[in-house]
PDB file of C-alpha atoms in Angstrom:
ATOM      1  CA  MET A  15      48.008  -7.662  69.249  1.00 64.00           C
ATOM      2  CA  SER A  16      45.611  -7.565  66.102  1.00 77.00           C
ATOM      3  CA  GLY A  17      43.016  -4.229  65.260  1.00 95.00           C
ATOM      4  CA  TYR A  18      40.093  -4.805  66.475  1.00 98.00           C
ATOM      5  CA  THR A  19      36.644  -3.502  65.517  1.00 98.00           C
ATOM      6  CA  VAL A  20      34.406  -2.790  68.650  1.00 98.00           C
ATOM      7  CA  GLY A  21      31.061  -2.308  68.007  1.00 98.00           C
ATOM      8  CA  TYR A  22      28.880  -0.896  70.900  1.00 98.00           C
ATOM      9  CA  ILE A  23      25.524  -0.145  71.490  1.00 98.00           C
ATOM     10  CA  ILE A  24      24.315   1.792  74.425  1.00 98.00           C
ATOM     11  CA  GLY A  25      21.026   0.927  76.036  1.00 96.00           C
ATOM     12  CA  SER A  26      19.895   4.651  76.751  1.00 95.00           C
ATOM     13  CA  LEU A  27      18.423   6.645  74.117  1.00 95.00           C
ATOM     14  CA  SER A  28      18.607   9.948  76.058  1.00 94.00           C
ATOM     15  CA  ALA A  29      20.317  12.517  74.182  1.00 89.00           C
ATOM     16  CA  GLU A  30      22.101  13.392  77.641  1.00 91.00           C
ATOM     17  CA  SER A  31      23.276   9.578  78.443  1.00 95.00           C
ATOM     18  CA  ILE A  32      25.185   9.172  81.342  1.00 96.00           C
ATOM     19  CA  ASN A  33      25.865   6.511  79.707  1.00 96.00           C
ATOM     20  CA  ARG A  34      27.047   7.951  76.180  1.00 97.00           C
ATOM     21  CA  LYS A  35      29.530   9.779  77.971  1.00 97.00           C
ATOM     22  CA  LEU A  36      31.131   6.330  79.455  1.00 97.00           C
ATOM     23  CA  ALA A  37      31.178   5.333  76.712  1.00 98.00           C
ATOM     24  CA  LYS A  38      33.119   8.326  75.005  1.00 98.00           C
ATOM     25  CA  ALA A  39      35.434   8.628  77.924  1.00 98.00           C
ATOM     26  CA  LEU A  40      35.796   4.231  77.003  1.00 98.00           C
ATOM     27  CA  ILE A  41      36.484   5.159  73.811  1.00 98.00           C
ATOM     28  CA  ARG A  42      38.863   7.832  74.799  1.00 98.00           C
ATOM     29  CA  LEU A  43      41.571   5.357  76.884  1.00 98.00           C
ATOM     30  CA  ALA A  44      41.293   2.287  74.666  1.00 98.00           C
ATOM     31  CA  PRO A  45      44.395   1.288  73.434  1.00 98.00           C
ATOM     32  CA  GLU A  46      44.920   1.892  69.458  1.00 97.00           C
ATOM     33  CA  SER A  47      44.514  -1.507  68.597  1.00 97.00           C
ATOM     34  CA  LEU A  48      40.140  -0.789  69.203  1.00 98.00           C
ATOM     35  CA  THR A  49      39.104   0.844  67.304  1.00 98.00           C
ATOM     36  CA  PHE A  50      35.105   1.738  68.087  1.00 98.00           C
ATOM     37  CA  VAL A  51      31.488   2.052  65.607  1.00 98.00           C
ATOM     38  CA  GLU A  52      28.284   2.982  66.862  1.00 98.00           C
ATOM     39  CA  ILE A  53      25.539   0.112  66.616  1.00 98.00           C
ATOM     40  CA  PRO A  54      22.330   3.003  67.071  1.00 97.00           C
ATOM     41  CA  ILE A  55      19.636   0.946  68.539  1.00 98.00           C
ATOM     42  CA  ARG A  56      17.337   4.498  68.456  1.00 96.00           C
ATOM     43  CA  ASP A  57      14.870   3.657  65.276  1.00 96.00           C
ATOM     44  CA  LEU A  58      14.239   0.115  65.847  1.00 97.00           C
ATOM     45  CA  PRO A  59      10.167  -0.508  65.655  1.00 97.00           C
ATOM     46  CA  VAL A  60       9.154  -3.131  68.405  1.00 97.00           C
ATOM     47  CA  TYR A  61      10.415  -7.120  67.199  1.00 97.00           C
ATOM     48  CA  ASN A  62       7.856  -9.076  66.217  1.00 95.00           C
ATOM     49  CA  ARG A  63       7.953 -12.654  64.838  1.00 94.00           C
ATOM     50  CA  ASP A  64       5.364 -11.286  62.249  1.00 95.00           C
ATOM     51  CA  PHE A  65       9.086  -9.658  60.288  1.00 95.00           C
ATOM     52  CA  ASP A  66      10.961 -12.834  61.297  1.00 94.00           C
ATOM     53  CA  THR A  67      10.209 -13.371  56.781  1.00 93.00           C
ATOM     54  CA  ASP A  68       9.979 -10.041  56.299  1.00 93.00           C
ATOM     55  CA  TYR A  69      13.024  -8.318  57.941  1.00 94.00           C
ATOM     56  CA  PRO A  70      12.905  -4.169  58.018  1.00 95.00           C
ATOM     57  CA  PRO A  71      15.189  -1.949  57.189  1.00 97.00           C
ATOM     58  CA  GLU A  72      15.699  -1.224  60.425  1.00 97.00           C
ATOM     59  CA  GLY A  73      16.264  -4.922  60.819  1.00 96.00           C
ATOM     60  CA  ARG A  74      18.606  -5.502  58.328  1.00 97.00           C
ATOM     61  CA  ALA A  75      20.743  -2.488  59.607  1.00 97.00           C
ATOM     62  CA  LEU A  76      21.187  -3.966  63.082  1.00 98.00           C
ATOM     63  CA  LYS A  77      21.822  -7.353  61.625  1.00 97.00           C
ATOM     64  CA  GLU A  78      24.706  -5.848  59.689  1.00 97.00           C
ATOM     65  CA  ALA A  79      25.846  -3.789  61.582  1.00 98.00           C
ATOM     66  CA  ILE A  80      27.112  -6.518  64.109  1.00 98.00           C
ATOM     67  CA  ALA A  81      27.994  -8.800  61.265  1.00 97.00           C
ATOM     68  CA  ALA A  82      30.862  -6.268  60.163  1.00 98.00           C
ATOM     69  CA  VAL A  83      32.472  -6.094  64.455  1.00 98.00           C
ATOM     70  CA  ASP A  84      34.813  -8.650  65.815  1.00 98.00           C
ATOM     71  CA  ALA A  85      33.347  -7.410  69.462  1.00 98.00           C
ATOM     72  CA  VAL A  86      30.190  -5.550  71.228  1.00 98.00           C
ATOM     73  CA  LEU A  87      29.648  -3.594  74.473  1.00 98.00           C
ATOM     74  CA  PHE A  88      27.193  -2.880  75.828  1.00 98.00           C
ATOM     75  CA  VAL A  89      27.274   0.171  77.943  1.00 97.00           C
ATOM     76  CA  THR A  90      23.841   0.686  79.222  1.00 96.00           C
ATOM     77  CA  PRO A  91      21.907   1.990  82.224  1.00 94.00           C
ATOM     78  CA  GLU A  92      19.702  -0.112  84.880  1.00 91.00           C
ATOM     79  CA  TYR A  93      15.737   0.608  84.326  1.00 92.00           C
ATOM     80  CA  ASN A  94      13.700  -0.694  87.000  1.00 90.00           C
ATOM     81  CA  ARG A  95      16.707  -3.145  88.420  1.00 89.00           C
ATOM     82  CA  SER A  96      16.294  -4.961  84.614  1.00 91.00           C
ATOM     83  CA  ILE A  97      17.642  -3.186  81.635  1.00 95.00           C
ATOM     84  CA  PRO A  98      15.535  -0.685  79.259  1.00 96.00           C
ATOM     85  CA  GLY A  99      13.518  -2.546  77.502  1.00 96.00           C
ATOM     86  CA  SER A 100      15.097  -0.649  73.843  1.00 96.00           C
ATOM     87  CA  LEU A 101      17.935  -2.633  74.709  1.00 98.00           C
ATOM     88  CA  LYS A 102      15.753  -5.899  74.960  1.00 97.00           C
ATOM     89  CA  ASN A 103      14.343  -4.928  71.215  1.00 98.00           C
ATOM     90  CA  ALA A 104      17.931  -4.332  70.100  1.00 98.00           C
ATOM     91  CA  ILE A 105      19.037  -8.116  71.643  1.00 98.00           C
ATOM     92  CA  ASP A 106      15.615  -9.893  70.530  1.00 97.00           C
ATOM     93  CA  TRP A 107      15.992  -8.502  66.424  1.00 97.00           C
ATOM     94  CA  ALA A 108      19.575  -9.237  66.327  1.00 98.00           C
ATOM     95  CA  SER A 109      19.134 -12.423  68.079  1.00 97.00           C
ATOM     96  CA  ARG A 110      16.069 -13.209  65.377  1.00 95.00           C
ATOM     97  CA  PRO A 111      14.471 -15.399  62.913  1.00 92.00           C
ATOM     98  CA  TRP A 112      16.043 -18.539  64.669  1.00 89.00           C
ATOM     99  CA  GLY A 113      19.342 -19.755  62.800  1.00 91.00           C
ATOM    100  CA  THR A 114      20.978 -16.646  62.241  1.00 94.00           C
ATOM    101  CA  ASN A 115      22.153 -15.029  66.087  1.00 96.00           C
ATOM    102  CA  SER A 116      24.458 -12.296  64.834  1.00 97.00           C
ATOM    103  CA  PHE A 117      25.711 -12.620  68.732  1.00 97.00           C
ATOM    104  CA  SER A 118      26.669 -16.173  68.856  1.00 96.00           C
ATOM    105  CA  ARG A 119      30.477 -16.214  69.532  1.00 96.00           C
ATOM    106  CA  LYS A 120      30.771 -12.483  69.078  1.00 98.00           C
ATOM    107  CA  PRO A 121      32.874 -11.773  72.046  1.00 98.00           C
ATOM    108  CA  SER A 122      31.397  -9.008  74.642  1.00 98.00           C
ATOM    109  CA  ALA A 123      31.955  -7.101  77.342  1.00 98.00           C
ATOM    110  CA  VAL A 124      28.879  -5.361  79.833  1.00 97.00           C
ATOM    111  CA  ILE A 125      29.411  -1.758  81.456  1.00 97.00           C
ATOM    112  CA  GLY A 126      27.525   0.471  83.319  1.00 96.00           C
ATOM    113  CA  THR A 127      27.221   3.434  84.949  1.00 94.00           C
ATOM    114  CA  SER A 128      24.197   4.974  87.141  1.00 92.00           C
ATOM    115  CA  PRO A 129      23.186   7.494  89.941  1.00 91.00           C
ATOM    116  CA  GLY A 130      22.643   4.705  92.304  1.00 86.00           C
ATOM    117  CA  LYS A 131      25.569   3.229  94.645  1.00 84.00           C
ATOM    118  CA  ILE A 132      25.315  -0.501  93.440  1.00 84.00           C
ATOM    119  CA  GLY A 133      25.467   1.299  89.713  1.00 84.00           C
ATOM    120  CA  THR A 134      23.698  -1.172  87.399  1.00 91.00           C
ATOM    121  CA  ALA A 135      24.304  -3.961  88.612  1.00 90.00           C
ATOM    122  CA  VAL A 136      20.996  -5.783  88.608  1.00 90.00           C
ATOM    123  CA  GLY A 137      20.558  -5.763  84.911  1.00 92.00           C
ATOM    124  CA  GLN A 138      24.068  -6.021  84.272  1.00 91.00           C
ATOM    125  CA  GLN A 139      22.782  -9.415  85.669  1.00 94.00           C
ATOM    126  CA  HIS A 140      19.930  -9.880  83.914  1.00 95.00           C
ATOM    127  CA  LEU A 141      21.455  -8.612  80.593  1.00 96.00           C
ATOM    128  CA  ARG A 142      24.263 -11.139  81.322  1.00 95.00           C
ATOM    129  CA  SER A 143      22.071 -13.773  81.529  1.00 95.00           C
ATOM    130  CA  VAL A 144      20.179 -12.755  77.684  1.00 96.00           C
ATOM    131  CA  LEU A 145      24.542 -12.780  76.163  1.00 96.00           C
ATOM    132  CA  GLY A 146      24.727 -16.231  77.794  1.00 95.00           C
ATOM    133  CA  TYR A 147      21.845 -17.354  76.522  1.00 96.00           C
ATOM    134  CA  CYS A 148      22.194 -15.466  72.144  1.00 96.00           C
ATOM    135  CA  ASP A 149      26.112 -17.683  73.076  1.00 96.00           C
ATOM    136  CA  ALA A 150      27.981 -14.540  73.487  1.00 97.00           C
ATOM    137  CA  PRO A 151      31.016 -14.840  75.316  1.00 97.00           C
ATOM    138  CA  GLN A 152      31.634 -12.608  77.713  1.00 97.00           C
ATOM    139  CA  MET A 153      34.152 -10.597  79.725  1.00 97.00           C
ATOM    140  CA  THR A 154      32.879 -11.316  83.269  1.00 91.00           C
ATOM    141  CA  ALA A 155      36.334  -9.618  85.519  1.00 88.00           C
ATOM    142  CA  PRO A 156      36.877  -7.216  86.145  1.00 85.00           C
ATOM    143  CA  GLU A 157      32.560  -6.127  86.857  1.00 83.00           C
ATOM    144  CA  ALA A 158      32.233  -2.727  85.627  1.00 88.00           C
ATOM    145  CA  TYR A 159      29.093  -0.838  88.709  1.00 87.00           C
ATOM    146  CA  ILE A 160      30.582   2.635  88.226  1.00 91.00           C
ATOM    147  CA  GLU A 161      28.603   5.300  90.628  1.00 91.00           C
ATOM    148  CA  PHE A 162      28.265   8.437  88.783  1.00 94.00           C
ATOM    149  CA  THR A 163      28.264  11.888  90.145  1.00 92.00           C
ATOM    150  CA  ALA A 164      28.645  15.086  89.248  1.00 91.00           C
ATOM    151  CA  ASN A 165      31.186  15.630  86.728  1.00 94.00           C
ATOM    152  CA  LEU A 166      32.435  12.445  86.703  1.00 96.00           C
ATOM    153  CA  ILE A 167      33.061  12.422  83.210  1.00 97.00           C
ATOM    154  CA  THR A 168      32.616  15.282  80.932  1.00 96.00           C
ATOM    155  CA  ASP A 169      30.399  15.323  77.710  1.00 94.00           C
ATOM    156  CA  HIS A 170      34.079  14.538  75.792  1.00 94.00           C
ATOM    157  CA  GLY A 171      34.135  11.907  77.864  1.00 96.00           C
ATOM    158  CA  GLU A 172      36.866  13.114  80.885  1.00 97.00           C
ATOM    159  CA  VAL A 173      37.204  11.117  83.486  1.00 97.00           C
ATOM    160  CA  THR A 174      37.509  13.799  86.689  1.00 97.00           C
ATOM    161  CA  ASN A 175      37.937  11.207  88.963  1.00 96.00           C
ATOM    162  CA  ALA A 176      42.331   9.707  88.665  1.00 97.00           C
ATOM    163  CA  SER A 177      40.989   6.225  90.368  1.00 96.00           C
ATOM    164  CA  THR A 178      37.443   5.923  88.066  1.00 96.00           C
ATOM    165  CA  GLU A 179      39.556   7.076  85.097  1.00 97.00           C
ATOM    166  CA  GLN A 180      42.137   3.872  86.234  1.00 97.00           C
ATOM    167  CA  PHE A 181      39.890   1.301  86.282  1.00 96.00           C
ATOM    168  CA  LEU A 182      38.175   2.154  83.577  1.00 97.00           C
ATOM    169  CA  SER A 183      41.336   2.089  82.054  1.00 98.00           C
ATOM    170  CA  ARG A 184      41.755  -1.257  83.254  1.00 97.00           C
ATOM    171  CA  PHE A 185      38.553  -2.458  81.862  1.00 97.00           C
ATOM    172  CA  ILE A 186      39.064  -1.213  78.327  1.00 98.00           C
ATOM    173  CA  TYR A 187      41.827  -2.667  77.966  1.00 98.00           C
ATOM    174  CA  ALA A 188      41.299  -6.097  79.798  1.00 97.00           C
ATOM    175  CA  PHE A 189      38.298  -6.419  76.866  1.00 98.00           C
ATOM    176  CA  ALA A 190      41.028  -6.216  74.313  1.00 98.00           C
ATOM    177  CA  ASP A 191      42.602  -8.830  75.622  1.00 97.00           C
ATOM    178  CA  PHE A 192      39.470 -10.970  75.768  1.00 98.00           C
ATOM    179  CA  ILE A 193      38.421 -10.479  72.073  1.00 98.00           C
ATOM    180  CA  ASN A 194      42.258 -11.259  70.949  1.00 97.00           C
ATOM    181  CA  HIS A 195      42.066 -15.071  73.324  1.00 96.00           C
ATOM    182  CA  VAL A 196      38.023 -15.322  72.506  1.00 97.00           C
ATOM    183  CA  LEU A 197      38.803 -14.507  68.271  1.00 96.00           C
ATOM    184  CA  SER A 198      42.219 -15.833  68.526  1.00 93.00           C
ATOM    185  CA  VAL A 199      41.081 -19.950  69.800  1.00 82.00           C
ATOM    186  CA  SER A 200      39.795 -21.971  66.865  1.00 52.00           C
ATOM    187  CA  PRO A 201      36.561 -23.794  66.636  1.00 58.00           C
ATOM    188  CA  GLY A 202      37.325 -27.121  68.161  1.00 49.00           C
ATOM    189  CA  SER A 203      40.608 -26.781  70.083  1.00 43.00           C
ATOM    190  CA  GLY A 204      39.386 -26.543  73.687  1.00 44.00           C
TER     191      GLY A 204
END
């Protein structure tokens, strides 16, 4: 398998985000064939189509960061049974202006954690709908809705529960295989 660069986007802007801990865990468990870079979304202004003719530096930096990676991993909480506004805003910036969608044909995966019993299941479904519209091929299995419990993942990304660690390892290895599959299929060969 070739080496790939994965850009990861944390849907939470919180400095103490449990989803940031989850991202660290995935990076620790990932195969050596994957290199990770965070794609920051904190400094983006609220998207407005008036910017389409002259993107601000933050919008250009986001699009350039996505263009520079082979795949995108979304690690996000669920807010009010949907995705955080900051994440939707970033997707709007990256997919605009019309005809310059940064997510088109970019392999993606979605995962998230929350203290609730269903993890981020409903928010992930909303995100998947948006990514489907953005023409981003999505890894659909295994689905990953993690119920975050106290000390499940340390600040350094160490997973303290063996079965959760095994699941996360399977998830990130499956994503590596998915990226390889999507990027090895030439356009029009279907």
